[in-house]
PDB file of C-alpha atoms in Angstrom:
ATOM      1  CA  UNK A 914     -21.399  -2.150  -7.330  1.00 50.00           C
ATOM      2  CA  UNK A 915     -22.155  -4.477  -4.471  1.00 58.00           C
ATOM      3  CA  UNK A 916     -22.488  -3.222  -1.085  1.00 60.00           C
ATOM      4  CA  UNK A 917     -20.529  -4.952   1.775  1.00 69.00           C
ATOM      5  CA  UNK A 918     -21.604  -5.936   4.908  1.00 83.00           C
ATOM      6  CA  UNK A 919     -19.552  -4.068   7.832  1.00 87.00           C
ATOM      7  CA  UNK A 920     -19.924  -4.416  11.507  1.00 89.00           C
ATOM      8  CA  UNK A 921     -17.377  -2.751  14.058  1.00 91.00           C
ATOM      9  CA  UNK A 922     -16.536  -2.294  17.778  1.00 92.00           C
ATOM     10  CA  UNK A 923     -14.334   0.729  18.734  1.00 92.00           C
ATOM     11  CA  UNK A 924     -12.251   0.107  22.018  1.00 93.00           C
ATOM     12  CA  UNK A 925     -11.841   2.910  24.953  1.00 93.00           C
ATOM     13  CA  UNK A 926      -7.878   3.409  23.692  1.00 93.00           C
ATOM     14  CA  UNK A 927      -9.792   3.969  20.007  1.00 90.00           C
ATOM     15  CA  UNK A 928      -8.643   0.307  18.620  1.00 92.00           C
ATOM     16  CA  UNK A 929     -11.189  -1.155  16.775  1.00 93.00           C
ATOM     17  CA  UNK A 930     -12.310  -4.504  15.699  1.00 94.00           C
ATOM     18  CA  UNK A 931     -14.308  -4.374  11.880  1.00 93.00           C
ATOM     19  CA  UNK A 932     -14.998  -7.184  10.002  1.00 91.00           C
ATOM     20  CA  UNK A 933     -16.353  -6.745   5.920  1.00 87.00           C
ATOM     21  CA  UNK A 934     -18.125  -9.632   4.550  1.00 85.00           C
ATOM     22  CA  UNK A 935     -17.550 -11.522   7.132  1.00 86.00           C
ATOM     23  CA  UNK A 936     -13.579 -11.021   7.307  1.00 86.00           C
ATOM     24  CA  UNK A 937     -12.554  -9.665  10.889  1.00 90.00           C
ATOM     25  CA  UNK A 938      -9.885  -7.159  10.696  1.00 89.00           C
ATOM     26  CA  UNK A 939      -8.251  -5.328  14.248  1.00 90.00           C
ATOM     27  CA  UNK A 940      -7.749  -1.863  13.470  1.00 90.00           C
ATOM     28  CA  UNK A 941      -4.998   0.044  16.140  1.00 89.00           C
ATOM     29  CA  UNK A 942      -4.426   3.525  16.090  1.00 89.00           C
ATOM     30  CA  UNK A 943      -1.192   3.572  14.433  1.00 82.00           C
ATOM     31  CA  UNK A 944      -2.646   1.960  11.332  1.00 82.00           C
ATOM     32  CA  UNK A 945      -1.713   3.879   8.054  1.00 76.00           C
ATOM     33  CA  UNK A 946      -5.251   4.549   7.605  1.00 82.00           C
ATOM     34  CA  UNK A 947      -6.932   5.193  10.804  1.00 88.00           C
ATOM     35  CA  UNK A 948      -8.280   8.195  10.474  1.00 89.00           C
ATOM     36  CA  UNK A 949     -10.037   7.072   7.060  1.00 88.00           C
ATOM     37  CA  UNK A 950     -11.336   4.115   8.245  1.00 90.00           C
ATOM     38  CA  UNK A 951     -12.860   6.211  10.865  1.00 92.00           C
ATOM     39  CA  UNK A 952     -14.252   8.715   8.416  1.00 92.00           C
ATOM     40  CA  UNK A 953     -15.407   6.347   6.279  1.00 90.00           C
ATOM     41  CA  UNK A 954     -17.117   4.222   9.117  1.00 92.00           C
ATOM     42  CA  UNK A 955     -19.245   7.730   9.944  1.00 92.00           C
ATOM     43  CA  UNK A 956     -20.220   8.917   6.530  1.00 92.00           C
ATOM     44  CA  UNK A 957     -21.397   4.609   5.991  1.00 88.00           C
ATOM     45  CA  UNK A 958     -19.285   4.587   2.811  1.00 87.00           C
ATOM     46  CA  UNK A 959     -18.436   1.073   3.403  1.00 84.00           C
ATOM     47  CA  UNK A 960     -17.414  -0.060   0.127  1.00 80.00           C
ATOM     48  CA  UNK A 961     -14.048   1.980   0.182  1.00 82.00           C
ATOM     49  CA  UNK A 962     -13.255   0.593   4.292  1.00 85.00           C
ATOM     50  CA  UNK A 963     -11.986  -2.777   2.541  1.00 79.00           C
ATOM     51  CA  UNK A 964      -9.229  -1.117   0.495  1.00 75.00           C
ATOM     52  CA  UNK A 965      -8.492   1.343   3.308  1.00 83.00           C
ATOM     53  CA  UNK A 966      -7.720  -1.969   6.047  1.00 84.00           C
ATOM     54  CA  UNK A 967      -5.465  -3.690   3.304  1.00 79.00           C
ATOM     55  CA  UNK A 968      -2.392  -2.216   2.846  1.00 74.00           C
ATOM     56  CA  UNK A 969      -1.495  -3.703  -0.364  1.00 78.00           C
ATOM     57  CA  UNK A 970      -4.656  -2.263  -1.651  1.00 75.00           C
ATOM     58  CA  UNK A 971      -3.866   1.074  -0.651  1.00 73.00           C
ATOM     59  CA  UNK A 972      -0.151   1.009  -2.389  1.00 75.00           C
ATOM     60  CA  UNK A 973      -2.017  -0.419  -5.609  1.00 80.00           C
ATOM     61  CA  UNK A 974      -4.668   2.527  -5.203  1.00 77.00           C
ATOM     62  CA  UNK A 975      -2.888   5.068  -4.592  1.00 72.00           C
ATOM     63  CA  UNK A 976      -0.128   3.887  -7.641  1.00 74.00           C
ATOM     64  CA  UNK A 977      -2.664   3.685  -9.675  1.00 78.00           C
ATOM     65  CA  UNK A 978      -2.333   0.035  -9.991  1.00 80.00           C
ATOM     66  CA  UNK A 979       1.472   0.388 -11.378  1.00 75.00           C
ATOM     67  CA  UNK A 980       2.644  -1.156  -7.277  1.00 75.00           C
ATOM     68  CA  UNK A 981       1.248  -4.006  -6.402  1.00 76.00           C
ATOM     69  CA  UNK A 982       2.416  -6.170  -2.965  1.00 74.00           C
ATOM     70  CA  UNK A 983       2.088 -10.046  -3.829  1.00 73.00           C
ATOM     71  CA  UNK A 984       2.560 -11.876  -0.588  1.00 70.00           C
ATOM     72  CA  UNK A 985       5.066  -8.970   0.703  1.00 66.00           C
ATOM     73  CA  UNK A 986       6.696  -9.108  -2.550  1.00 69.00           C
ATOM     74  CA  UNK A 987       6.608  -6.049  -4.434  1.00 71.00           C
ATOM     75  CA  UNK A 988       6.085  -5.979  -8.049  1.00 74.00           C
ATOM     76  CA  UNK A 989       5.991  -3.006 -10.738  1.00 73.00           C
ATOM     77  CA  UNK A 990       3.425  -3.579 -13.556  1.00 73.00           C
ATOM     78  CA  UNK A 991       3.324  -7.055 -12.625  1.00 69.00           C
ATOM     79  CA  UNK A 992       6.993  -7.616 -14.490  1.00 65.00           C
ATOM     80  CA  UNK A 993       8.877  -9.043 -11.824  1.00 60.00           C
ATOM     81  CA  UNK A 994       9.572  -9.181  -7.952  1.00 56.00           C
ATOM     82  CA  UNK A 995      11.424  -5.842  -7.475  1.00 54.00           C
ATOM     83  CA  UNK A 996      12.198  -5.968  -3.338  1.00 51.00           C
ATOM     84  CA  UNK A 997      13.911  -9.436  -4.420  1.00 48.00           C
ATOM     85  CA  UNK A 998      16.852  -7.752  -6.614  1.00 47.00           C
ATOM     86  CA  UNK A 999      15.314  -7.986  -9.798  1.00 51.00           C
ATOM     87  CA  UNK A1000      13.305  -6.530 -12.441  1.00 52.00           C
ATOM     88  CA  UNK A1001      12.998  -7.595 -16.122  1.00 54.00           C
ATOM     89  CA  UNK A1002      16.905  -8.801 -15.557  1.00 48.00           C
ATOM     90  CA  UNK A1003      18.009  -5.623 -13.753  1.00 45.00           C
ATOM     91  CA  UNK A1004      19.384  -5.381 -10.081  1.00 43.00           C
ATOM     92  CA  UNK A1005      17.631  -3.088  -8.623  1.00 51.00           C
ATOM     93  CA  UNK A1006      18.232  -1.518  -4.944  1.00 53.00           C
ATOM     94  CA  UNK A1007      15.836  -2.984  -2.311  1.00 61.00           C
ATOM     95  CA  UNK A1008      16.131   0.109   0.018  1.00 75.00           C
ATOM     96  CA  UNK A1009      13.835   1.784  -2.299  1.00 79.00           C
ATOM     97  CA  UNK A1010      10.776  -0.529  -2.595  1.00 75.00           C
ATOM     98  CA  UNK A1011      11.246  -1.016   1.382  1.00 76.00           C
ATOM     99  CA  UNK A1012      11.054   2.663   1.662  1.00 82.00           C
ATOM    100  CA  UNK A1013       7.933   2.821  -0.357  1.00 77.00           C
ATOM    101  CA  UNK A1014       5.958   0.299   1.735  1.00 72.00           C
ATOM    102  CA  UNK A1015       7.595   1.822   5.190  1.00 76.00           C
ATOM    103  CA  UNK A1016       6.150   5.584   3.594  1.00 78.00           C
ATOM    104  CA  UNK A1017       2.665   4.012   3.716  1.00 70.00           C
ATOM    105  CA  UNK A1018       2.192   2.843   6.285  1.00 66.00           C
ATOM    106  CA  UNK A1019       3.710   6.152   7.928  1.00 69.00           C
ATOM    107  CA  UNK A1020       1.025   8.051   5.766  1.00 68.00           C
ATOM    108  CA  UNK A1021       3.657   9.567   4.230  1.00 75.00           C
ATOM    109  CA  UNK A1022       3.445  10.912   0.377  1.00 78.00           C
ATOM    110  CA  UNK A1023       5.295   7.671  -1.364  1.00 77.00           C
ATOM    111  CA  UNK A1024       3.971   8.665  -4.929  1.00 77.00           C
ATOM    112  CA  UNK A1025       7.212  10.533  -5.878  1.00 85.00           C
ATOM    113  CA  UNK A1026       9.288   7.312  -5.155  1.00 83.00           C
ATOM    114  CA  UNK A1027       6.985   5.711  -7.504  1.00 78.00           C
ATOM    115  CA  UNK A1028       7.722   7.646 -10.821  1.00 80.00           C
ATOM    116  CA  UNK A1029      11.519   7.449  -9.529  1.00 83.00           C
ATOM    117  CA  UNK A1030      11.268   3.817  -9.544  1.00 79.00           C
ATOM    118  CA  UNK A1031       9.498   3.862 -13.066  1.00 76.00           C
ATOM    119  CA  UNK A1032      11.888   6.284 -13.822  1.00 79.00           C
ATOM    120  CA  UNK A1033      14.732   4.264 -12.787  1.00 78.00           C
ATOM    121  CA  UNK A1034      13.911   0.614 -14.249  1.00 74.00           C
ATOM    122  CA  UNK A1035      14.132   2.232 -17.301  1.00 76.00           C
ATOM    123  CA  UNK A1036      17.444   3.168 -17.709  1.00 74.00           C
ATOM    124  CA  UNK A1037      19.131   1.312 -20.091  1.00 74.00           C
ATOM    125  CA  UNK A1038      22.293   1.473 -18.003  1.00 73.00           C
ATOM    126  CA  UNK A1039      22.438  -1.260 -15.576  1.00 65.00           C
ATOM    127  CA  UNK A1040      25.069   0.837 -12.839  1.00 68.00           C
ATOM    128  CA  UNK A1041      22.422   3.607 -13.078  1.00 67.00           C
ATOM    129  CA  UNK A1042      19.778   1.102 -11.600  1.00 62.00           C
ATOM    130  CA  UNK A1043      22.136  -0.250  -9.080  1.00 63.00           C
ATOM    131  CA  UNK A1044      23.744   2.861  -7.657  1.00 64.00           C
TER     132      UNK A1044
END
């Protein structure tokens, strides 16, 4: 595994500015993962500060890779835009991928919502997934 390169400035109201590999990210207090960034940052593990800035990566991470967020799209297994309506042909409710990505970045536990999607999309009945 490669090592990255990180640099950071911490602000007096705790904001901070870090840049990996040369990417600068700004880093406020109410990001989802603050507190690991900042953990992270002391104990030099600076491999896992890139996947704690992006929150895509963290959804995909902590999903174990069955979320993904495409250009704030959000897909299941990579079969289809699922915040758009749709999933292999099926309607399915946007509140719930919404409610996923607003849980993360609250810090909130999301994976439950995650084997009730995969539960849901496959239900062969199509009102199920709607309703």
């Amino acid at each position: 595994m490669v090592m990255s390169t990180v640099g950071y400035l911490m602000a007096n109201d705790g904001s901070m500015t870090v840049i990996v590999d040369g990417s600068q990210h700004n880093v406020s207090r109410d990001h989802v993962n603050y507190d690991k960034i900042v953990s992270a940052l002391k104990s030099k593990n600076y491999n896992l500060i890139h996947n704690l800035l992006d929150i895509p990566a963290t959804i995909k991470a902590v999903s174990y890779g069955k979320v993904t967020v495409i250009n704030g799209s959000v897909y299941y297994n990579g079969k289809g835009v699922i915040n758009a309506l749709t999933y292999n042909g099926k309607e399915v409710i946007n509140a719930l991928t919404d409610r996923i990505v607003r849980f993360v970045q609250e810090g909130l536990p999301f994976e439950p919502m995650v084997s009730f999607l995969e539960n849901l999309l496959s239900n062969p009945s199509r009102t199920a997934v709607q309703e």
